[in-house]
Each structure stands twice: as structure tokens, then as C-alpha cells.
Short mmCIF file of C-alpha atoms in Angstrom, two decimals:
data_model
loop_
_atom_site.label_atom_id
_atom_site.label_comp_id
_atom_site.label_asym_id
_atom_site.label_seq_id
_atom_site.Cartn_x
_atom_site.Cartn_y
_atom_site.Cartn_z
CA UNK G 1 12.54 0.17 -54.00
CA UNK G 2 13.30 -3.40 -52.82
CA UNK G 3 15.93 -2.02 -50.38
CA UNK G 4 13.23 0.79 -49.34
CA UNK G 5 10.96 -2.14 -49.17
CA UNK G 6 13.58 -4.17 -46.31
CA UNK G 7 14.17 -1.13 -44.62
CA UNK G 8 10.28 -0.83 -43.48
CA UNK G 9 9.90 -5.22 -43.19
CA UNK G 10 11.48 -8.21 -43.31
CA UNK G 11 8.44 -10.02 -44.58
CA UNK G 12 9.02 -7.79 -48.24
CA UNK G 13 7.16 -9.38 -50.86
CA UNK G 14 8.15 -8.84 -54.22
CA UNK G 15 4.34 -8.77 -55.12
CA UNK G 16 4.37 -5.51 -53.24
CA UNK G 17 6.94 -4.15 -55.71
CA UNK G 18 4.98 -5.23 -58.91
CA UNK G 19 1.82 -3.50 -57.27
CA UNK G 20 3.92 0.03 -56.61
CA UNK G 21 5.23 -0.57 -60.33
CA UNK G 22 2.02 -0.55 -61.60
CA UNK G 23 0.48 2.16 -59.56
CA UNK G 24 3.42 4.38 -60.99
CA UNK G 25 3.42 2.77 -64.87
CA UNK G 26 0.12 0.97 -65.22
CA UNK G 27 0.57 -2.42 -66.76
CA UNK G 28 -2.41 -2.48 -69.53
CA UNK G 29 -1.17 -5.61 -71.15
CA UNK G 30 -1.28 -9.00 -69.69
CA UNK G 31 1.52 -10.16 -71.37
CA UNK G 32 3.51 -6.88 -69.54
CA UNK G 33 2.52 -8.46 -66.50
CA UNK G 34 4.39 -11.98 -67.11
CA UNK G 35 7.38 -10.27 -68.26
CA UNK G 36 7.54 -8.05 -65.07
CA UNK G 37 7.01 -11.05 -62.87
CA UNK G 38 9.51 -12.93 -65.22
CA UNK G 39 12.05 -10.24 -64.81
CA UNK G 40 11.77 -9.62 -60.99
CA UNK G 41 11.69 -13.28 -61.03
CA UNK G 42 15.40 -14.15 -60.42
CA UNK G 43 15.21 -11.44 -57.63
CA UNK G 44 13.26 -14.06 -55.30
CA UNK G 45 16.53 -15.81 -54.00
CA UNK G 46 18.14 -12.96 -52.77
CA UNK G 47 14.87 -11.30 -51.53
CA UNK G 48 14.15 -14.15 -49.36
CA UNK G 49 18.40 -14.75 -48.38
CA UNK G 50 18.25 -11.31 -47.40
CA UNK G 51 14.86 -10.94 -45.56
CA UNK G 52 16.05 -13.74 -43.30
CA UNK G 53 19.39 -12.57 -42.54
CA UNK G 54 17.82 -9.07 -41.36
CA UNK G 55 15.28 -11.08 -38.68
CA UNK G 56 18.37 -13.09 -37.76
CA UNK G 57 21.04 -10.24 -37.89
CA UNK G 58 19.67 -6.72 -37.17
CA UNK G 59 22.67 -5.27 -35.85
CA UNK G 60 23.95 -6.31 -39.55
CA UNK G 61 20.89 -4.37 -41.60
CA UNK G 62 23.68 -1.79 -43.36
CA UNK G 63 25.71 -4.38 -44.39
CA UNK G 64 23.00 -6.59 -45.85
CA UNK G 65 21.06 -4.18 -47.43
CA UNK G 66 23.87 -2.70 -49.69
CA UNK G 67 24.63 -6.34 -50.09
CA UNK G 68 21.42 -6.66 -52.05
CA UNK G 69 21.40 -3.78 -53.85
CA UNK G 70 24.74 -4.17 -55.46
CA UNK G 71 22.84 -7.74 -56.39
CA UNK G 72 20.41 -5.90 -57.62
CA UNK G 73 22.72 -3.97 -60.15
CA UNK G 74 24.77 -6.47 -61.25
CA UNK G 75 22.14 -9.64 -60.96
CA UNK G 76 25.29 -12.15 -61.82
CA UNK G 77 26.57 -11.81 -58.55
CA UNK G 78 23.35 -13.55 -56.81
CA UNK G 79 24.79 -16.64 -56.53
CA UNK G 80 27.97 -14.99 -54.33
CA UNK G 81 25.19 -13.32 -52.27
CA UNK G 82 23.21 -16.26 -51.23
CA UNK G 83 26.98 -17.60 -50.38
CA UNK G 84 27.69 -14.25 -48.86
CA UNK G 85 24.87 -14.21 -46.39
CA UNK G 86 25.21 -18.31 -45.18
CA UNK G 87 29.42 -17.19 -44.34
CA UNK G 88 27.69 -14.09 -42.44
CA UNK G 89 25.44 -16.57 -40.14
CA UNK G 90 28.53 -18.88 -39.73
CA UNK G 91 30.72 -15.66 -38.71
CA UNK G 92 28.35 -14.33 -36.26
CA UNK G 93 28.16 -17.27 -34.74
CA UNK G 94 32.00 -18.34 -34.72
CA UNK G 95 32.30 -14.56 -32.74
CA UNK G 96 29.36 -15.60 -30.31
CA UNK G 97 31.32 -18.51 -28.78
CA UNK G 98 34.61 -16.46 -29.12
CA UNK G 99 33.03 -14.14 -26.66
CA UNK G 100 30.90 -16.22 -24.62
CA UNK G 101 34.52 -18.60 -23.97
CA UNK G 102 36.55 -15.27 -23.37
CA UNK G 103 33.50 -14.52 -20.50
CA UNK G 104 34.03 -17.84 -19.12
CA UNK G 105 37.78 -18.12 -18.69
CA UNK G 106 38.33 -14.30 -17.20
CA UNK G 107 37.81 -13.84 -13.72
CA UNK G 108 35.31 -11.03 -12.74
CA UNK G 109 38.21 -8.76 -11.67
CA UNK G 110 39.81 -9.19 -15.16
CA UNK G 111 36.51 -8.50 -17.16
CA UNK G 112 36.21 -5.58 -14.75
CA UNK G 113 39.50 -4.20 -15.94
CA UNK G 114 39.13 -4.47 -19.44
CA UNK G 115 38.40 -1.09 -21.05
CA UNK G 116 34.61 -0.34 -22.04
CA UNK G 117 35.04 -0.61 -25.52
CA UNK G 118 36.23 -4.08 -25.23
CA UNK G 119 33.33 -4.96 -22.91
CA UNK G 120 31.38 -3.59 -25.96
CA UNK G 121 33.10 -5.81 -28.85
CA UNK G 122 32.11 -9.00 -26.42
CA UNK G 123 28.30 -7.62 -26.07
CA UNK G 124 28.35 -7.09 -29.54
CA UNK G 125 29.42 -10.56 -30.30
CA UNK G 126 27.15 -12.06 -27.99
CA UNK G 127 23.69 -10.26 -29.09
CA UNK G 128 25.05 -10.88 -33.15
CA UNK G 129 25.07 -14.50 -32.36
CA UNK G 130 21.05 -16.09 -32.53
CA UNK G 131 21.69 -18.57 -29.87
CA UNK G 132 20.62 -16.91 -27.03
CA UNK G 133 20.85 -18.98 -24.22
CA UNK G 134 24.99 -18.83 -24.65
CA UNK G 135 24.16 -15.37 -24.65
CA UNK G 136 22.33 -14.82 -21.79
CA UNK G 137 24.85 -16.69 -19.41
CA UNK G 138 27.35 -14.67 -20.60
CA UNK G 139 25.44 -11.47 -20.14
CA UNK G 140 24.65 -12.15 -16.72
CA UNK G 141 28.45 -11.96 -15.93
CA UNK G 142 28.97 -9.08 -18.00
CA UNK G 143 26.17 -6.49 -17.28
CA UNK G 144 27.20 -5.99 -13.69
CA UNK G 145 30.82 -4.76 -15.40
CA UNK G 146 29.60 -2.32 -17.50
CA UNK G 147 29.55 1.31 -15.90
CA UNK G 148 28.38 4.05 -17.92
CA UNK G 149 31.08 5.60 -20.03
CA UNK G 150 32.93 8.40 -18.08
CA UNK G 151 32.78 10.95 -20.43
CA UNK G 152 28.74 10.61 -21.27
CA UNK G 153 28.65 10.39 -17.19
CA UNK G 154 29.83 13.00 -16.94
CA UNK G 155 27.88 15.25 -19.26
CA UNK G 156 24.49 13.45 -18.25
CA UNK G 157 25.42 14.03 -14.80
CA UNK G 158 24.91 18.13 -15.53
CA UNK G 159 21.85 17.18 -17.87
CA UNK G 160 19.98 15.53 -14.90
CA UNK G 161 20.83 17.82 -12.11
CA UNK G 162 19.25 20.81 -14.56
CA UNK G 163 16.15 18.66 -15.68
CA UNK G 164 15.16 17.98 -12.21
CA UNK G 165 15.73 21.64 -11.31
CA UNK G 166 13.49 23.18 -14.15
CA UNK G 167 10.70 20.05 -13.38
CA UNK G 168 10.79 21.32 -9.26
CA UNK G 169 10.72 25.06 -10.34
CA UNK G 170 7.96 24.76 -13.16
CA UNK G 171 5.96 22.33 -11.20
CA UNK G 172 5.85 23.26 -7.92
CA UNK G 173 2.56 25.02 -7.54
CA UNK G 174 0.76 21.91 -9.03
CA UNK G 175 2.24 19.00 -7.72
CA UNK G 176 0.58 19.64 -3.48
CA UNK G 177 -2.80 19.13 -5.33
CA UNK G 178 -1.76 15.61 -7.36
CA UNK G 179 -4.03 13.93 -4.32
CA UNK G 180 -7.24 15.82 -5.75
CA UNK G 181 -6.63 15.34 -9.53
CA UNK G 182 -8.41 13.19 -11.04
CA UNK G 183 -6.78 10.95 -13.87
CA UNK G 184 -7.42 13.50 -16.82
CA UNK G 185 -5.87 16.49 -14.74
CA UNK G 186 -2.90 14.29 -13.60
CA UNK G 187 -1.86 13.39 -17.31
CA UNK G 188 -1.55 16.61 -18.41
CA UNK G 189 0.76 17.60 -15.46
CA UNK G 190 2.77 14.46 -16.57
CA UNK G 191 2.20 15.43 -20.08
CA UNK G 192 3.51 18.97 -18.93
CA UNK G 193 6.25 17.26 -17.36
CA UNK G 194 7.68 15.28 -20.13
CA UNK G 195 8.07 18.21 -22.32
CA UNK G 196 10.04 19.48 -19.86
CA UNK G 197 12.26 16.96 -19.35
CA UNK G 198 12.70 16.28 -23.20
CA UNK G 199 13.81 19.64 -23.95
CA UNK G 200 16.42 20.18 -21.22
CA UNK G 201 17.93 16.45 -22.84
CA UNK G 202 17.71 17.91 -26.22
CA UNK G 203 15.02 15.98 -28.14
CA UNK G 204 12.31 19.10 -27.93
CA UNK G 205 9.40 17.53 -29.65
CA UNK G 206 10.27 14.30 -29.24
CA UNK G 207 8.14 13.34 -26.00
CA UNK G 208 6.60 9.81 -25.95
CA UNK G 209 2.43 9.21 -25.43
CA UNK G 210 1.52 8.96 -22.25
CA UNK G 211 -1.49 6.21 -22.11
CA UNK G 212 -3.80 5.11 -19.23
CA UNK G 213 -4.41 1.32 -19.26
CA UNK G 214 -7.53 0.20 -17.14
CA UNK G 215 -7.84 -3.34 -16.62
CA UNK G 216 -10.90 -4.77 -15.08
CA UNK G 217 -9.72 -6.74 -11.92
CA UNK G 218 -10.11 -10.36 -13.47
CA UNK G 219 -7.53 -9.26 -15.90
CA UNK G 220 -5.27 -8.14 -13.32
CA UNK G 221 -2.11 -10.07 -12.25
CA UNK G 222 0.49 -9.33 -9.27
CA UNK G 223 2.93 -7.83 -11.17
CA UNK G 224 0.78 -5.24 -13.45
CA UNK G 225 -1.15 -4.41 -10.13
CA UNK G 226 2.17 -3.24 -9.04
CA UNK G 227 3.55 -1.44 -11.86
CA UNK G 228 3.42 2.04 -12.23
CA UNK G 229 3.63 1.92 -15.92
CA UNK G 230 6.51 1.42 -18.87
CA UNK G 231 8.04 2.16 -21.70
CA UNK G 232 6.94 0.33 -25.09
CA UNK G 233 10.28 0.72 -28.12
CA UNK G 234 7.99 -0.16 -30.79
CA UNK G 235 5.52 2.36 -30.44
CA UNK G 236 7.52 4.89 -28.06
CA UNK G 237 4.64 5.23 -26.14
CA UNK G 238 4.90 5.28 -22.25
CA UNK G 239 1.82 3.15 -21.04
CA UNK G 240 0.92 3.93 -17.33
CA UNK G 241 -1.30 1.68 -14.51
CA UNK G 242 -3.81 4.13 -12.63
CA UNK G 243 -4.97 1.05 -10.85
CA UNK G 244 -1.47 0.28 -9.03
CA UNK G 245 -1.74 1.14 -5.89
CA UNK G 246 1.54 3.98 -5.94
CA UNK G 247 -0.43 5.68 -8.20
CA UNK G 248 -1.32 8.54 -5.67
CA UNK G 249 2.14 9.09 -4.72
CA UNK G 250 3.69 11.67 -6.88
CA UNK G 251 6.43 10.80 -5.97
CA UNK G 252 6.35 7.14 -7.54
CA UNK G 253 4.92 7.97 -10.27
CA UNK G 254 7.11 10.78 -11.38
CA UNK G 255 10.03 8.59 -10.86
CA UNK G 256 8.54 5.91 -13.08
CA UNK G 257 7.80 8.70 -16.11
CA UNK G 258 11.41 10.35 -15.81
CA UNK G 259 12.52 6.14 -16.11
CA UNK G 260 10.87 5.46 -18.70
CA UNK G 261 11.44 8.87 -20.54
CA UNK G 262 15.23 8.15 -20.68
CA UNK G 263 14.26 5.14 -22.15
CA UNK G 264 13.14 7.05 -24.87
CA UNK G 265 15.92 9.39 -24.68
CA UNK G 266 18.27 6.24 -25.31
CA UNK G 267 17.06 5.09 -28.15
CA UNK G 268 17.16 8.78 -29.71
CA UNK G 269 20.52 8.56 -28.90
CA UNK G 270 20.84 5.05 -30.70
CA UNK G 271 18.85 6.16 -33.59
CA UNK G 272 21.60 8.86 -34.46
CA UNK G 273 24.55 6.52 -34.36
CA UNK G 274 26.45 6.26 -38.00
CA UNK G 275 30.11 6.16 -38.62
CA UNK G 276 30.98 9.67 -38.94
CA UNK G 277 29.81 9.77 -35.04
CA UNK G 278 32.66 8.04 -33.72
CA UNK G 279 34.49 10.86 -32.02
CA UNK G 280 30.91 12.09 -30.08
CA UNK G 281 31.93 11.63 -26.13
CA UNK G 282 28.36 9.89 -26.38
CA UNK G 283 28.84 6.86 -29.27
CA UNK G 284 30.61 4.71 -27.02
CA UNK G 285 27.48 4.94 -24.77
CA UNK G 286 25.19 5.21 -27.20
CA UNK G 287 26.04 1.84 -28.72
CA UNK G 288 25.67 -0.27 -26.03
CA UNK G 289 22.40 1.50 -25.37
CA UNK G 290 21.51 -0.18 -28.69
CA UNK G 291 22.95 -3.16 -27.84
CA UNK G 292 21.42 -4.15 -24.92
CA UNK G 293 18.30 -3.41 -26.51
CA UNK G 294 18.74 -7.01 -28.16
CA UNK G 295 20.16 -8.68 -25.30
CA UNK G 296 17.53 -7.41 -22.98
CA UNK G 297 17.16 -9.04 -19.51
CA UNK G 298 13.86 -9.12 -17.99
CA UNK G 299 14.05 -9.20 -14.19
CA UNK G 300 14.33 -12.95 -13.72
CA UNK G 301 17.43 -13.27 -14.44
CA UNK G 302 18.14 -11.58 -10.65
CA UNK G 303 17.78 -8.13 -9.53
CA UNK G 304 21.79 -7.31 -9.62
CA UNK G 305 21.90 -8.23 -13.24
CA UNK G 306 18.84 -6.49 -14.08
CA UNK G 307 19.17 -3.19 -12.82
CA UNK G 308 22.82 -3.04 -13.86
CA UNK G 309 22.14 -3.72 -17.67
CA UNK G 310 22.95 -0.27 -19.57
CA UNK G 311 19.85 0.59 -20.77
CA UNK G 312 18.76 0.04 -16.86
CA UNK G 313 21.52 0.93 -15.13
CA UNK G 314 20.80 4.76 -16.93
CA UNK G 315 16.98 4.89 -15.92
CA UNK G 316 16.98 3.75 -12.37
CA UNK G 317 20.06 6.74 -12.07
CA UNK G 318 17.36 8.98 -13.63
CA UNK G 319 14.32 7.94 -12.08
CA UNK G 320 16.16 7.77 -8.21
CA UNK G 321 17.05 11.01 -8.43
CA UNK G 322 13.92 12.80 -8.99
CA UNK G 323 12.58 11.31 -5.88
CA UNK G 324 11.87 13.63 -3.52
CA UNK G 325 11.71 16.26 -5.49
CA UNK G 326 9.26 18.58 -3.51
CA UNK G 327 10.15 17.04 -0.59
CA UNK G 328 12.53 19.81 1.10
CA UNK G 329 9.48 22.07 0.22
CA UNK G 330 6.80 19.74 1.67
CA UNK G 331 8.57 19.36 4.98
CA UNK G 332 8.53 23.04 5.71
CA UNK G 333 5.16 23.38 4.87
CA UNK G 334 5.36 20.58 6.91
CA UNK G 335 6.50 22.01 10.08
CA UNK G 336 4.89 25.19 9.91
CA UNK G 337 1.28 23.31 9.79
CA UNK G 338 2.98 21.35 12.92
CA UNK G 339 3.78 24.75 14.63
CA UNK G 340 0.08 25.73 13.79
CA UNK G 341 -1.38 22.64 15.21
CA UNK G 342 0.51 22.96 18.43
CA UNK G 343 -0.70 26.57 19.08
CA UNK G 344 -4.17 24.86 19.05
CA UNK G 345 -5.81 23.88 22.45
CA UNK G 346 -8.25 21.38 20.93
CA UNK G 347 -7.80 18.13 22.13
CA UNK G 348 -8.43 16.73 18.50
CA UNK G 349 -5.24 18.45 16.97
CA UNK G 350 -3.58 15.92 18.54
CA UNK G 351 -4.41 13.30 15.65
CA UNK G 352 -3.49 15.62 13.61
CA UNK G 353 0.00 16.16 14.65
CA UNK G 354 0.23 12.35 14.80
CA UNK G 355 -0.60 12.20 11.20
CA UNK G 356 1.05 14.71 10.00
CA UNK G 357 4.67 13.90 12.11
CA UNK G 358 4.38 10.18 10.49
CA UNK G 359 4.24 11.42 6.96
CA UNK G 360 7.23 13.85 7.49
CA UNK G 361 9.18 10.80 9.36
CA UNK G 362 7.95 8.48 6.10
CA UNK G 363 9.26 11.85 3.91
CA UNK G 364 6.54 11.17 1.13
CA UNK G 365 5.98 14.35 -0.99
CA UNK G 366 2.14 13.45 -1.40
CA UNK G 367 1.26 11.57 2.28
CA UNK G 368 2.71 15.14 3.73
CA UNK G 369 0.65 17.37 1.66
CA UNK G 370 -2.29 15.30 2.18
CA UNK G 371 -1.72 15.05 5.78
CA UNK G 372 -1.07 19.19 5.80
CA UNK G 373 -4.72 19.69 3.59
CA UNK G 374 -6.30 17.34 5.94
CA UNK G 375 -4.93 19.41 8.99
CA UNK G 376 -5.76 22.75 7.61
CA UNK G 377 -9.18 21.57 6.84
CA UNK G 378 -9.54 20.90 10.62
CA UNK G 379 -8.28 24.50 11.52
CA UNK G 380 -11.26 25.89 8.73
CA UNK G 381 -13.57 24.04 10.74
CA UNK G 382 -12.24 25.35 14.29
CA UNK G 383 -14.26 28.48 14.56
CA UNK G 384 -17.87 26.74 13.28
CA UNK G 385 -17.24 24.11 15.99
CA UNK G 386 -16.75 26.99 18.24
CA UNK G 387 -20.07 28.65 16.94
CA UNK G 388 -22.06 25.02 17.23
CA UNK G 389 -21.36 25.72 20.72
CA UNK G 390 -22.67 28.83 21.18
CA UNK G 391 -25.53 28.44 19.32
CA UNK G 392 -26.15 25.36 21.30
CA UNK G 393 -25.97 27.14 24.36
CA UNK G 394 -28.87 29.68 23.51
CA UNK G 395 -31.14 26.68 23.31
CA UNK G 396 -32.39 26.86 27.23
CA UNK G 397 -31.46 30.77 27.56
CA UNK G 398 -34.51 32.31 29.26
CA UNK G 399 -34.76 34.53 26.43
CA UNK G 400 -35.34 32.87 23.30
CA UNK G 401 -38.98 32.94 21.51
CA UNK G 402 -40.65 31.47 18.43
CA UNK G 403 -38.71 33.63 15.86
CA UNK G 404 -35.03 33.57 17.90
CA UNK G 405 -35.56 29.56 17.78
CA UNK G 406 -36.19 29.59 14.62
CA UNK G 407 -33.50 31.48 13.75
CA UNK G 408 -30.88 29.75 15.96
CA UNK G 409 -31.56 26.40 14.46
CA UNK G 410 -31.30 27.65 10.93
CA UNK G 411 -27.48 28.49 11.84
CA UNK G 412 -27.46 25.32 13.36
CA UNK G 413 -28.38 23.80 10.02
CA UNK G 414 -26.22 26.03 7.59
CA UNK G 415 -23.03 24.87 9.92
CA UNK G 416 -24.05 21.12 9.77
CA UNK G 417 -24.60 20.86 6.27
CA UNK G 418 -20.85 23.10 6.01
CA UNK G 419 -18.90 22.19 8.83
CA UNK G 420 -17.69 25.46 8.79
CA UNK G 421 -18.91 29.09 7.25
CA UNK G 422 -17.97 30.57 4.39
CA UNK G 423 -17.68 33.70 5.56
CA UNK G 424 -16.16 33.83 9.32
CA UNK G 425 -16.67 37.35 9.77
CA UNK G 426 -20.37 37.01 8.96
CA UNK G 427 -20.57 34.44 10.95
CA UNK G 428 -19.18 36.31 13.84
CA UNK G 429 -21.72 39.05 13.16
CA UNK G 430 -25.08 36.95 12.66
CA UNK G 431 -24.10 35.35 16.05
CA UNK G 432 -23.25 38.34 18.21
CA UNK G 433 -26.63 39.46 17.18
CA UNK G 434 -28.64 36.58 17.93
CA UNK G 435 -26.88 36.53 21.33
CA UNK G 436 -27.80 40.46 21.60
CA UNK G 437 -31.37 39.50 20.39
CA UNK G 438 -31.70 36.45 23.48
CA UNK G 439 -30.37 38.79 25.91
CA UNK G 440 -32.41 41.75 25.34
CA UNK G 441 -35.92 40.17 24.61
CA UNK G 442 -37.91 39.43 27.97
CA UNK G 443 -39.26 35.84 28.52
CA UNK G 444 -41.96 34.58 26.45
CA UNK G 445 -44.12 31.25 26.10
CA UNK G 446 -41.35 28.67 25.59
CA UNK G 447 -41.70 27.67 21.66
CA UNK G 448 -43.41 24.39 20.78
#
């Protein structure tokens, strides 16, 4: 139970324990109590030894914890244990500098020829160590050196190229209308999405929560105000920023969810690692997912260093490559609105075309279906401005009365109010006959 007890904290209190005890054998007798707390007593030492090596060491949790609980079977050996854990801190440390020197005196062509497991021992080493400023300058050397392991390359390689083939075939039909969503209807296409994504990787079920964060403008900085959104380890949720300002641009934002999504694909991937693992083509890669996960390097430390971390280095590959997605798709629409617009003879098509021909040159996914929408909307509205016209022309024909007035202006009125008529043919019809109507009624009074 103490073990079970480290395993979900490092802040276990042995108080805890006495309170489970009793919940499972209630303690009627205050005397029971003292001799409980007597007996658990000499437990305290190690508790507390062991509790701080885990914050210190959590690469080393394995190793600790069955530490303690042989301690915990045979209590004489306590004494060894708090000795135990101080020789761990002082070996953890000895490897730190071991590495950090080995970084230092190699040139960068020599740590780029050293095999990847190697390159792992010295990030091991490094992150074990809890000094981390020697650990950071020697990661900063190191991360641009570490290429994904071949084999797990290779295999993710296929992976990706079918994930973003199911997400264009699957989502096709809804992504032209991710302009007009509103927030509710865009998370669940990105909910939709993910569970894609997750089950061509392998971890059906496993999709992360997406979450919407509004901040009210005083508490918004630069660099959230830019952000699309990101990944969160400790609660595997994937928070995302509807106020950035790429948030309409599907193509952004799906490249931030597929990033962040192998984020959580990474640390399933960690989470499986154990010993009898070592011949999967993914361990290698796998462990120094987890390792970089505790020598993490925010982008300060220079955009080359960064984005070549492994954890990184993975997600930006990811995230890239679903850019564009729709975008062979969109530029055909594309064109063929262009064609459209060009076998037009208004003069206004022209800003149309304009529009249009910039967002296919820019080749964004959303700015060219917007631009298409916005184009087709104008060649809905061709025939009512053709009817305004008409109508407008009856208004001094010699032979319009009271009632044909009357009339004409109510079509006036039903195409200002729509811009263009529901129903073209009936359009067609009502205005032939009002024409018929001018033409064959003789002059009356002119109406008032």
C-alpha cells in the first residue's frame, strides 16, 4: 500500500495509510491506534528518503520503489536504504557531468556520428542529473543531432501518409464550410477528426479533450493571442485559442490539432515502455520521447534547438504535412468558379476574380473557399439585379396604373429585402406578366 501510495504522489503521508487501515479493519481501541502509529513508525525515514528521491529522480521510480518495498519486508535494512538513495543522488550526478564534459569536448561532426543509442545514454544522463542549467547547455548542442530513429521513421512515415489520407477522404464535404461554423460546430469536426487520426496510429479510444479557452482581452498577451492552442501532459487535454487570429483558417488549425495529437500519441508510446520491449523497432524512439519530456526546451532557447528536440522534431513533421490538405481540391473548385466568373459580362466580376486569383496564388484551403462562396453568392444575385432593372424600367412605361404600380414595387421590395429570388423561374414568370400586363393595359391617370 505504501508503494501503491508513491506510485499515485510523492507527497505520501503515512497518515494516509493508517486512515485506509482503518477504513478496511476499524481501529475501536485507542490504544490500537498508538501501536499502529508505533509500528508504521520506523517506516517514516524511508517514506520521506524515498518520496524525495522520486521528485528528484523520476526516470529512477522502478528502481526506488522496489527499493522500499524490500525495506518494507525486511525493516533491518532501512538504514542501507537511506544510504542507498544519498549514493543514487551522488551517481546521477557523477553521470550528469560525465555527459555534459563528453558534449563539450566532441565536435558537432563527432556527436553527429555517434550512433542514436549513444546520443540517448548522454540525454539520459543529462535529464537524471537535477542541475539543470549543465543540462540545458548541453542539450542545446545535442537536440539538433538527434534524428528520429530510422526504423520508427520509417514505419511512421506509412502511418502519416494513411492518417492524412483517411482525414482528406472522411472530411472533405465539411471542411469548405469551416468559415460558417460557429465554435460548437467546428469542435466536433475537430473532435471528429481526432478520432480519426487516433485510430489509424493505433490508440482507438485514446483521443485527448479538445477545450476552448476564452480569455477576455485584458488577460490576453502576444504570445496566447497567437497560439492556436496546445497540448497539456498532465491532463492530456488539447486546449485550443478561438480568439487567435488563425483560427478561421482550417488549415492552421488542423495543423496545430494533428501537432499536438502526436504529442499525445508520444507519450502513449512512452507509457508502454518496460524491459521486455527492447527489441520493438519503436523503444529506441520511444525512450527519448520520454526523455525529452524532462529536458524540455521551451522556445527561448532558439528556434533551431527547439523545433529539433524529439518530442518536436516528430510534431512539426506531423503537423507540416497535413497542411494543405484540401488544397488540390480547393484550387479546382478554384478555377472552375474563375472560368465561371470570366463567362460573366458584369463589370463587377472583376473583383471577384481579383479575390478569388489572390487566394489561389496565397493557396489557403479556407481564403479560397471563402473567396469561391463569396463569388457564387454574386452569380445567385446576377439574375435579381437583372430583374431590378426591368422592373425599374416599367416605372415611366405609358402603361402602368394604380394596381400595376403597386404591384411592381412590391417585387421591387421582395428583391431588396433578398438580393436575389428564391425561386428564379417564378421570378421569370411574375415578371413576364407584369411586363404583358403594362403593355396591354391602355393609359390611365398616372398613380399618385
Amino acid at each position: 500500500m505504501i508503494v501503491e501510495g508513491l506510485e499515485r504522489s510523492t507527497d505520501f503521508d503515512l497518515a494516509i495509510l493508517v486512515d485506509e487501515l482503518n477504513a478496511q479493519y476499524p481501529i475501536e481501541d485507542e490504544t490500537e491506534w498508538i501501536m499502529a502509529e508505533v509500528t508504521l513508525g520506523w517506516l517514516q525515514g524511508p517514506v520521506r528518503d524515498a518520496s524525495r528521491m522520486l521528485s528528484l529522480q523520476p526516470l529512477r521510480k522502478r528502481a526506488i520503489l522496489d527499493a522500499l518495498a524490500a525495506v518494507v519486508v525486511a525493516p533491518s535494512t532501512a538504514g542501507a536504504f537511506s544510504q542507498q538513495m544519498d549514493d543514487l543522488l551522488h551517481e546521477v550526478q557523477r553521470k550528469q557531468a560525465v555527459a555534459a564534459r563528453s558534449i563539450r569536448e566532441r565536435s558537432v561532426r563527432e556527436l553527429a556520428g555517434l550512433p542514436l543509442s549513444v546520443k540517448c545514454d548522454l540525454l539520459r544522463d543529462l535529464v537524471s542529473g537535477h542541475d539543470r542549467a549543465i543540462a540545458d547547455e548541453a542539450l542545446i548542442v545535442l537536440y539538433p543531432l538527434l534524428d528520429l530513429d530510422p526504423d520508427f521513421a520509417a514505419a511512421d512515415a506509412v502511418r502519416r501518409r494513411q492518417a492524412g489520407e483517411t482525414l482528406r477522404v472522411h472530411l472533405r464535404s465539411e471542411v469548405r464550410h469551416w468559415a460558417r461554423c460557429d465554435d460548437s460546430a467546428r469542435l466536433a469536426f475537430l473532435n471528429r477528426a481526432l478520432s480519426i487520426h487516433c485510430s489509424v496510429l493505433g490508440m482507438a479510444g485514446r483521443e485527448p479533450k479538445l477545450v476552448l479557452v476564452y480569455l477576455e482581452d485584458e488577460h490576453l498577451d502576444g504570445e496566447w493571442l497567437d497560439s492556436c492552442g496546445n497540448f497539456d501532459p498532465v491532463t492530456g487535454a488539447i486546449t485550443l485559442n478561438p480568439r487567435s487570429s488563425l483560427w478561421n483558417d482550417i488549415d492552421q488549425i488542423f495543423n496545430t490539432v494533428i501537432h499536438e495529437n502526436t504529442h499525445n500519441y508520444q507519450m502513449w508510446l512512452a507509457a508502454q515502455l518496460t524491459p521486455e520491449q527492447m527489441i520493438d523497432p519503436h523503444h529506441l524512439q520511444a525512450t527519448l520521447f520520454a526523455l525529452n519530456r524532462y529536458g524540455y526546451l521551451k522556445p527561448s532557447a532558439g528556434e533551431h534547438v527547439y523545433k529539433r528536440q524529439p518530442v518536436e522534431r516528430h510534431a512539426f513533421l506531423a503537423g507540416d504535412e497535413v497542411m494543405g490538405l484540401w488544397l488540390e481540391e480547393a484550387r479546382e473548385e478554384g478555377e472552375a468558379m474563375l472560368a465561371k466568373l470570366a463567362n460573366t459580362r458584369q463589370q463587377a466580376a472583376a473583383a471577384y476574380r481579383m479575390h478569388l486569383s489572390a487566394a489561389l496564388e496565397a493557396g489557403s484551403v479556407s481564403k479560397i473557399f471563402i473567396a469561391i462562396d463569396s463569388a457564387q453568392a454574386f452569380l445567385d444575385w446576377l439574375p435579381g439585379e437583372a430583374a431590378v432593372k426591368q422592373l425599374q424600367a416599367l416605372e415611366h412605361h405609358p402603361g402602368r396604373t394604380i394596381i400595376l404600380e403597386a404591384h411592381r414595387r412590391v417585387l421591387l421590395e421582395e428583391l431588396g429585402e433578398l438580393r436575389r429570388y428564391s425561386d428564379p423561374g417564378s421570378l421569370k414568370t411574375a415578371i413576364a406578366q407584369l411586363q404583358h400586363d403594362y403593355d396591354t393595359t391602355r393609359p390611365g391617370p398616372p398613380p399618385r
